[in-house]
Coordinates of C-alpha atoms and ligand atoms in Angstrom, one line a residue:
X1 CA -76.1 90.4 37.4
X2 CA -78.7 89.2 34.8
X3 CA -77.7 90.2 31.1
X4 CA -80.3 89.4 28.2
X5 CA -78.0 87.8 24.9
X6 CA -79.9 88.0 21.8
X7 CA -78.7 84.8 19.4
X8 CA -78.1 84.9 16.6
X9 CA -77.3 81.4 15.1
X10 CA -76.9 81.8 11.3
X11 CA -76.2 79.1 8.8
X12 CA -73.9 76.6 8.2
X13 CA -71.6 75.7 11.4
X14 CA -73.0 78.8 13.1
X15 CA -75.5 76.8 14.9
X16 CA -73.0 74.2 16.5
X17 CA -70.6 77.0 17.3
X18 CA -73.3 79.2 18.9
X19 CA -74.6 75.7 21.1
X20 CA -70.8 74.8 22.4
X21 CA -70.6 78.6 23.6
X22 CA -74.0 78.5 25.4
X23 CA -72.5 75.5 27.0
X24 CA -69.6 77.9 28.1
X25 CA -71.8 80.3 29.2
X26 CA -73.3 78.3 31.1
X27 CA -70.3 76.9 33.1
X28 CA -69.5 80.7 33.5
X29 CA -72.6 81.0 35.4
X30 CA -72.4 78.4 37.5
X31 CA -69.1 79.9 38.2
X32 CA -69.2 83.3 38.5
X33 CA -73.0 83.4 39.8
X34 CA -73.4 85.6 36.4
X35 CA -77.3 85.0 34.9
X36 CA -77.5 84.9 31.3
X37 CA -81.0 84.8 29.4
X38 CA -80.5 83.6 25.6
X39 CA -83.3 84.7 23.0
X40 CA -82.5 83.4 20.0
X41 CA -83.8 85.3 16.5
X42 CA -83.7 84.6 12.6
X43 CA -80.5 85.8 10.5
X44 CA -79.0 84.9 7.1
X45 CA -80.3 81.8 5.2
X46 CA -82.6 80.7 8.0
X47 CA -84.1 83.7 8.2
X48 CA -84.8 84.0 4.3
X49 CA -85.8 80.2 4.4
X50 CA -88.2 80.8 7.3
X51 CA -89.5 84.2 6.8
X52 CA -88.3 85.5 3.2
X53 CA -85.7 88.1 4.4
X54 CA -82.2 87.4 5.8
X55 CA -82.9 90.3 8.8
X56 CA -86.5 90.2 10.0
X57 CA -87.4 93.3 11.9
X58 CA -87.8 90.6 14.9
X59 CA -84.7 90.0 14.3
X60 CA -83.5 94.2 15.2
X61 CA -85.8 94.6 17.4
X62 CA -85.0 91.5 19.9
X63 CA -80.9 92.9 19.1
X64 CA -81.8 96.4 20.1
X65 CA -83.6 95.3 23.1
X66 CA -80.8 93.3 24.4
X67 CA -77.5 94.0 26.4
X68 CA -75.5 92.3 23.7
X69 CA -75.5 89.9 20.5
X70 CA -74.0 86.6 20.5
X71 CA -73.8 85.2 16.5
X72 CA -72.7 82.3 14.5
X73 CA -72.4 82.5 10.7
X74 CA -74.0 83.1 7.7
X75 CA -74.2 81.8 4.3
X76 CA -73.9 78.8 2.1
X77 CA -74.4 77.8 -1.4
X78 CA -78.0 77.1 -1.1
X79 CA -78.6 80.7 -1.2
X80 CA -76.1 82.1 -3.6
X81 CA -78.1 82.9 -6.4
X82 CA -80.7 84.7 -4.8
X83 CA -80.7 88.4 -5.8
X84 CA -78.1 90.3 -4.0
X85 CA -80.8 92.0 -1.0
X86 CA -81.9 88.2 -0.5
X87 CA -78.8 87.0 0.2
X88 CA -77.7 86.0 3.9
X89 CA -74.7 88.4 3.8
X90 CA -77.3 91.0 3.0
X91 CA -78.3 90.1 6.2
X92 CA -75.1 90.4 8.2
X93 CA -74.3 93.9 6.8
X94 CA -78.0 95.1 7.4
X95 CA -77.9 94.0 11.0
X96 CA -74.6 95.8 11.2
X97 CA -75.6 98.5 10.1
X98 CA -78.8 98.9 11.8
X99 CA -77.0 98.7 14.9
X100 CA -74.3 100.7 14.2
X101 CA -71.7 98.7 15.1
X102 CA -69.0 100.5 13.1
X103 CA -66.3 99.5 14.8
X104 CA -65.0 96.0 14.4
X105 CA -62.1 94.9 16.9
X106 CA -60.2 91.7 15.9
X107 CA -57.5 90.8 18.1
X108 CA -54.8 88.3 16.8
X109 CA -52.6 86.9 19.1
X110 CA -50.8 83.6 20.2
X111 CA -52.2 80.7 22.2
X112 CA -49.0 79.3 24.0
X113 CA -50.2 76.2 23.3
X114 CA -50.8 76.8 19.7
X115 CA -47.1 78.3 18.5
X116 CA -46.1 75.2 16.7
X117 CA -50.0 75.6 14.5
X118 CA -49.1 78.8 12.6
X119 CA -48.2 77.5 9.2
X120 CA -45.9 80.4 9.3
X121 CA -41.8 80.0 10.8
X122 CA -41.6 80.0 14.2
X123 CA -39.4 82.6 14.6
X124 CA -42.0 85.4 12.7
X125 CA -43.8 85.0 16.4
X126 CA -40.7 84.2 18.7
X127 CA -41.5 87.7 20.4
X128 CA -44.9 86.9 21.0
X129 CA -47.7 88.5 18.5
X130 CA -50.8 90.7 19.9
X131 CA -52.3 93.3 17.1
X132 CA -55.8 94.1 17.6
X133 CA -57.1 94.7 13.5
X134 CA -59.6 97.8 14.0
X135 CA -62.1 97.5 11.4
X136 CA -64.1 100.2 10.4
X137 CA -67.6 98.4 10.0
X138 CA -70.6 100.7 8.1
X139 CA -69.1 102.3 5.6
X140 CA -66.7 102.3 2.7
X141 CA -67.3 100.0 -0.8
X142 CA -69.4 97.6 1.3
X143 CA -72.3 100.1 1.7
X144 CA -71.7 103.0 -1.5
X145 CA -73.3 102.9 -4.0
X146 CA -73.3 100.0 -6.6
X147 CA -74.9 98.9 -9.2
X148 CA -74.6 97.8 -13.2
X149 CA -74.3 99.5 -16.4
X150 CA -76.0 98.0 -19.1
X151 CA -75.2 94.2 -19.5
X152 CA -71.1 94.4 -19.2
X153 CA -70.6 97.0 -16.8
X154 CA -70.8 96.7 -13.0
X155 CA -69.2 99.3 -10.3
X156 CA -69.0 99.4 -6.0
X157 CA -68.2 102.7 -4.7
X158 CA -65.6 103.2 -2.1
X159 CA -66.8 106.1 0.3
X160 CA -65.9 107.6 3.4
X161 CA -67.1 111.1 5.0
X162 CA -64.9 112.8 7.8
X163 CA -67.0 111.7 10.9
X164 CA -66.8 108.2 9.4
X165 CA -63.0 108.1 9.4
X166 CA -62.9 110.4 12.6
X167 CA -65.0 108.0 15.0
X168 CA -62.9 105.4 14.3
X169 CA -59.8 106.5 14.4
X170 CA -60.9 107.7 17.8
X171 CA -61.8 104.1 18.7
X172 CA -58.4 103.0 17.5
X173 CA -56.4 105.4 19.3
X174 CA -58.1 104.6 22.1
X175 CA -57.2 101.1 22.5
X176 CA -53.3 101.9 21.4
X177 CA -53.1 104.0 24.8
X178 CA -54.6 101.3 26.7
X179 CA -52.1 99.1 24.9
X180 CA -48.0 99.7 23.4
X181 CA -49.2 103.2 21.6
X182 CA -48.7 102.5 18.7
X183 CA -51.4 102.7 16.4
X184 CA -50.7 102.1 12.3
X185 CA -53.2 103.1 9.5
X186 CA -53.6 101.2 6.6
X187 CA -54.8 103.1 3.6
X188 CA -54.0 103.1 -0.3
X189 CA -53.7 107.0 -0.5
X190 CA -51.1 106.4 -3.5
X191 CA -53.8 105.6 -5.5
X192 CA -57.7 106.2 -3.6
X193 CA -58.8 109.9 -2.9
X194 CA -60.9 108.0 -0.1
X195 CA -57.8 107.0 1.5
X196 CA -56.2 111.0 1.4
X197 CA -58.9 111.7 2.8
X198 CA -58.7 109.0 5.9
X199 CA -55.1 110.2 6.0
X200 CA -55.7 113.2 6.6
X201 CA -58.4 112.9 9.1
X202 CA -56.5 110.5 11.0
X203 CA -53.7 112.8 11.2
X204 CA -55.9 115.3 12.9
X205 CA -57.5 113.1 15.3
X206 CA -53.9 112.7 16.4
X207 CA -53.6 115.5 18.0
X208 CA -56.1 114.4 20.5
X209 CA -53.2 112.0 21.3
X210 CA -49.8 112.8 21.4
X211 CA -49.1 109.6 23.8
X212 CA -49.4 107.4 20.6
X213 CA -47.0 107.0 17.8
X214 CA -49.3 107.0 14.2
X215 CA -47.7 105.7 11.7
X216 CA -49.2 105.0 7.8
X217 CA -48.7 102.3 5.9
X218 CA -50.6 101.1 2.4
X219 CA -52.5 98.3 2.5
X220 CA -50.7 96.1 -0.1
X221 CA -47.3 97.1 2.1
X222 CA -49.2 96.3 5.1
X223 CA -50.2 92.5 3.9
X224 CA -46.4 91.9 3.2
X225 CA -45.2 92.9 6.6
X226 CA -48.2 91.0 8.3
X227 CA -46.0 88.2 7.5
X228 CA -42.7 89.4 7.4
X229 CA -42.6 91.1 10.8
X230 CA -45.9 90.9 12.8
X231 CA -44.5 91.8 15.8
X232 CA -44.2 95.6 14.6
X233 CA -48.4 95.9 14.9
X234 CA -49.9 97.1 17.9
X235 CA -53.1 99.0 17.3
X236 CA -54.1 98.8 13.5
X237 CA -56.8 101.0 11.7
X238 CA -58.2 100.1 8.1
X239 CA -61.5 100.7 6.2
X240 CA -64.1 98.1 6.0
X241 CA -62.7 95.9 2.9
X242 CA -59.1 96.3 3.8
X243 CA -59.4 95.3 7.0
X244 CA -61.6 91.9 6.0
X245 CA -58.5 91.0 3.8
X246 CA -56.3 91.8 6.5
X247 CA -58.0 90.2 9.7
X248 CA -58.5 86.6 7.4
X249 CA -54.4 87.2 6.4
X250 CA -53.6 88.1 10.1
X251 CA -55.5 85.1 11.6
X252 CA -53.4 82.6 10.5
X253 CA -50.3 83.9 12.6
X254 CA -52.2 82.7 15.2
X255 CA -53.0 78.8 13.6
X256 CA -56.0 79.2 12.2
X257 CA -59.0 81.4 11.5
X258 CA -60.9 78.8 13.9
X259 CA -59.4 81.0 16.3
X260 CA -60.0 84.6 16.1
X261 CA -63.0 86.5 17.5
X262 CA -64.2 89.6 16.8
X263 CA -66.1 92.3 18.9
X264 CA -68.5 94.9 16.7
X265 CA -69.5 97.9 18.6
X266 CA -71.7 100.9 18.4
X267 CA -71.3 104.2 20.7
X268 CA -71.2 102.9 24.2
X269 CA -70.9 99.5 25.3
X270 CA -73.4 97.5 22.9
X271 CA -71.7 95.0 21.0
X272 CA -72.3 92.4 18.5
X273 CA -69.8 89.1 19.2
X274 CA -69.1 87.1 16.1
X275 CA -66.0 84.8 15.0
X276 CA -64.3 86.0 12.0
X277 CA -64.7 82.9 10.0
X278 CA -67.7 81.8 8.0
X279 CA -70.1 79.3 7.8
X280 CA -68.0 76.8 6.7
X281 CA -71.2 74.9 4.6
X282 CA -68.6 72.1 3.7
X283 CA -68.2 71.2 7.4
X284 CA -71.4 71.8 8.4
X285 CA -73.3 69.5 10.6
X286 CA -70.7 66.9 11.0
X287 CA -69.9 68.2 14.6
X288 CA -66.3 68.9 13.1
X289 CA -65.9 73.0 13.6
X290 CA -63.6 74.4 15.7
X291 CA -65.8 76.5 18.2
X292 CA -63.5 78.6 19.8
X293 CA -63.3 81.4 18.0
X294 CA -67.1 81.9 19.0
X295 CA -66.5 81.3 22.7
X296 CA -63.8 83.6 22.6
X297 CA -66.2 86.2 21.1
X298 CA -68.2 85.4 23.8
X299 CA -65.2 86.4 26.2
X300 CA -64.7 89.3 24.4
X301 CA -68.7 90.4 25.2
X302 CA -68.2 89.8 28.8
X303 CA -64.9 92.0 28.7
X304 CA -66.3 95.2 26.2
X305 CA -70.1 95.0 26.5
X306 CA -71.1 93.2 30.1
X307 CA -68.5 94.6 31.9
X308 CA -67.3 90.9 33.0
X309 CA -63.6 91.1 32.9
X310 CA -63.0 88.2 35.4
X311 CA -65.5 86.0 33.5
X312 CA -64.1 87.1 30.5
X313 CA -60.4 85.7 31.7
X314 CA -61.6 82.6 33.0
X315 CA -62.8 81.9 29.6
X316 CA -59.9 82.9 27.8
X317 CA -57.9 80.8 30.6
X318 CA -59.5 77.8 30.1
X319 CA -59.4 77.9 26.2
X320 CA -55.7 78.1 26.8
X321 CA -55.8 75.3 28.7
X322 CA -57.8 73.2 26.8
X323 CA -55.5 74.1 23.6
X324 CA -52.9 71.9 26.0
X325 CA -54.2 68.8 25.1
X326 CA -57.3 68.8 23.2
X327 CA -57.6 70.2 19.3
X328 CA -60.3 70.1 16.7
X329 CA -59.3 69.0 13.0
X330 CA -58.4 72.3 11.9
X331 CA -55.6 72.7 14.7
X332 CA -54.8 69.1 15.2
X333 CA -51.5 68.1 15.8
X334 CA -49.6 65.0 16.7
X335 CA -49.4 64.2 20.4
X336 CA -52.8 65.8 21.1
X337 CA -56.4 64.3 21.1
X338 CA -58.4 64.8 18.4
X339 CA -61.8 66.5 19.1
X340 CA -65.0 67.4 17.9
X341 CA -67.1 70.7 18.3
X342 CA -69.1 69.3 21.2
X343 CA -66.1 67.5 23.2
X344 CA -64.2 71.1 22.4
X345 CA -67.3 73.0 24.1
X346 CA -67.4 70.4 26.9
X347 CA -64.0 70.6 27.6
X348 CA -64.2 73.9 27.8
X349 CA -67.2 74.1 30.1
X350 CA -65.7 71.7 32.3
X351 CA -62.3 73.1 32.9
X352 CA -64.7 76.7 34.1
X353 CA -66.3 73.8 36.4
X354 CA -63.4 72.4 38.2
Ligands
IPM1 C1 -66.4 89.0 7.8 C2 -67.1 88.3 6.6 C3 -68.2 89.1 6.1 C4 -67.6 90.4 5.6 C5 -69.0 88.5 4.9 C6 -69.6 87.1 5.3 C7 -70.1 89.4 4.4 O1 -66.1 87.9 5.6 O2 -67.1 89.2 8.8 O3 -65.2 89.2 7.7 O4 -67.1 90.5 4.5 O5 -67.6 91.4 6.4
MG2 MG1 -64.1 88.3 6.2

């Protein structure tokens, strides 16, 4: 098979990230027989820099026309005082949304190798850990409307309409029967007639599937038991802002947010593949970044968009071994060999070689 990967590098780290995955990719081919043909386009700062908008409609265009997206980061100071539609994350949500990728699948769970790099006790994650954070993607207070009021006033609108709440609460439940089926959503319907409203909504949805247990929990409840008891999550279901707290919070149960991919989709099996971190503009361009969290988003577009399950484990497989003996700075520990974003992505690749 021959896929077409639109590339989106980004800012920051998100072009070193991006390379060591291509290098991945690459060793999948060779592997696996698998073709892939990169075309890289303009996002974020680079985009602005090059063009004057962080999402050129290249940029769309070359995404829509593709099987899947492959991207780094975005952002860095450079840019941070540009007018709000200027800025790179302006960027990130417009592509987002112009894909309608509005669900957002972040899966949180232990490398073997890494159970001593959770800054957590040991015994929070003795039972394993394995939550897959669904994000709802296009709507809510990132997108409603916002604005000021006069010179001392400012307001962001949380908003969510039935089919919103509906499609991904469909998405969630799906994945909780393919999973333990359970399924938990996090909403603040003490206080937020948005969340009454998601609720409710995802209480009907239930009854399109009376194999998984729902369960409700509010968000501020929900961060406490993230680290009290993890291993009561399966399948979790959250808006758009609650679940970007929650995914950063949840990522460190597994050692570090240089860890944790994420998988965007739309109706059907296009998908956007980012890692959840950022650009990391302090770390940038010192071949220090821990790229693994973008080749694992590249696993997780082999598994949900390409169809490419066996790829997609030999990936994960070999990150798991690598994590035996190799670590970059942000997961170093004593006894292993220190490593920078290249040597990580070589490893990698090589290991898919052998
Ligand atoms: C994420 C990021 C983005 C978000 C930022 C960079 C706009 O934090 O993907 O979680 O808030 O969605
Ligand atoms: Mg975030």
């Amino acid at each position: 098979m021959e896929y077409t990967i639109a590339v989106l590098k980004g800012d920051g780290i998100g072009p070193e990230i991006v390379n060591e995955t291509i290098k991945v990719l690459d060793a999948v081919s060779e592997k696996t027989g698998i073709q892939f043909e990169f075309q890289d386009y303009l996002l974020g700062g680079a985009a602005y820099d090059q063009t004057g908008s962080p999402l050129p409609e290249e940029t769309v265009a070359g995404c829509k026309n593709a099987d899947a997206v492959l991207l780094g980061a975005v952002g860095g100071e450079r840019w941070d005082t540009l007018p709000a539609s200027l800025r790179p994350e302006a960027g990130l949500l417009g592509i987002r949304k112009a894909l309608g990728l509005y669900a957002n699948l972040r899966h949180v769970k232990i490398f073997e190798p890494l159970r001593n790099s959770s800054p957590l006790k040991n015994e929070l994650i003795a039972h394993g850990l394995d939550i897959m954070i669904v994000r709802e993607l296009t709507g809510g207070i990132y997108f409603g409307k916002k604005g000021r009021e006069g010179e001392d006033t400012a307001f962001d609108t949380e908003r969510y309409s039935r089919f919103e709440v509906e499609r991904i609460a469909r998405t969630a439940f799906g994945l909780a029967q393919k999973r333990a089926k359970r399924l938990c959503s996090v909403d603040k319907a003490n206080v937020l007639e948005s969340s009454r409203l998601w609720r409710e909504v995802v209480i009907e949805t239930a009854t399109d599937y009376p194999d998984v247990a729902l369960s409700h929990m509010y968000v501020d409840n929900c961060a406490m038991q993230l680290i009290r008891n993890p291993g009561q999550f399966d399948v979790v279901v959250t808006s758009n802002m609650f679940g970007d707290i929650l995914s950063d919070e949840a990522s460190m149960l597994s050692g570090s947010i240089g860890m944790l991919a994420s998988a965007s989709l739309a109706n059907g099996a296009f998908g956007l593949y980012e890692p959840i971190h950022g650009s990391a503009p302090d770390i940038a361009g010192q071949n220090k970044a821990n790229p693994l969290a973008t080749v694992l988003s590249a696993s997780m577009m082999l598994r949900y968009s390409l169809g490419e399950a066996v790829a997609a484990d030999l990936i994960d497989n070999a990150v798991e071994a690598v994590l035996k003996a190799f670590r970059t700075a942000d997961i170093y520990e004593e006894g292993f060999t220190l490593v920078s974003c290249s040597e990580m992505g070589d490893r990698v690749a090589a290991l898919l070689r052998a």
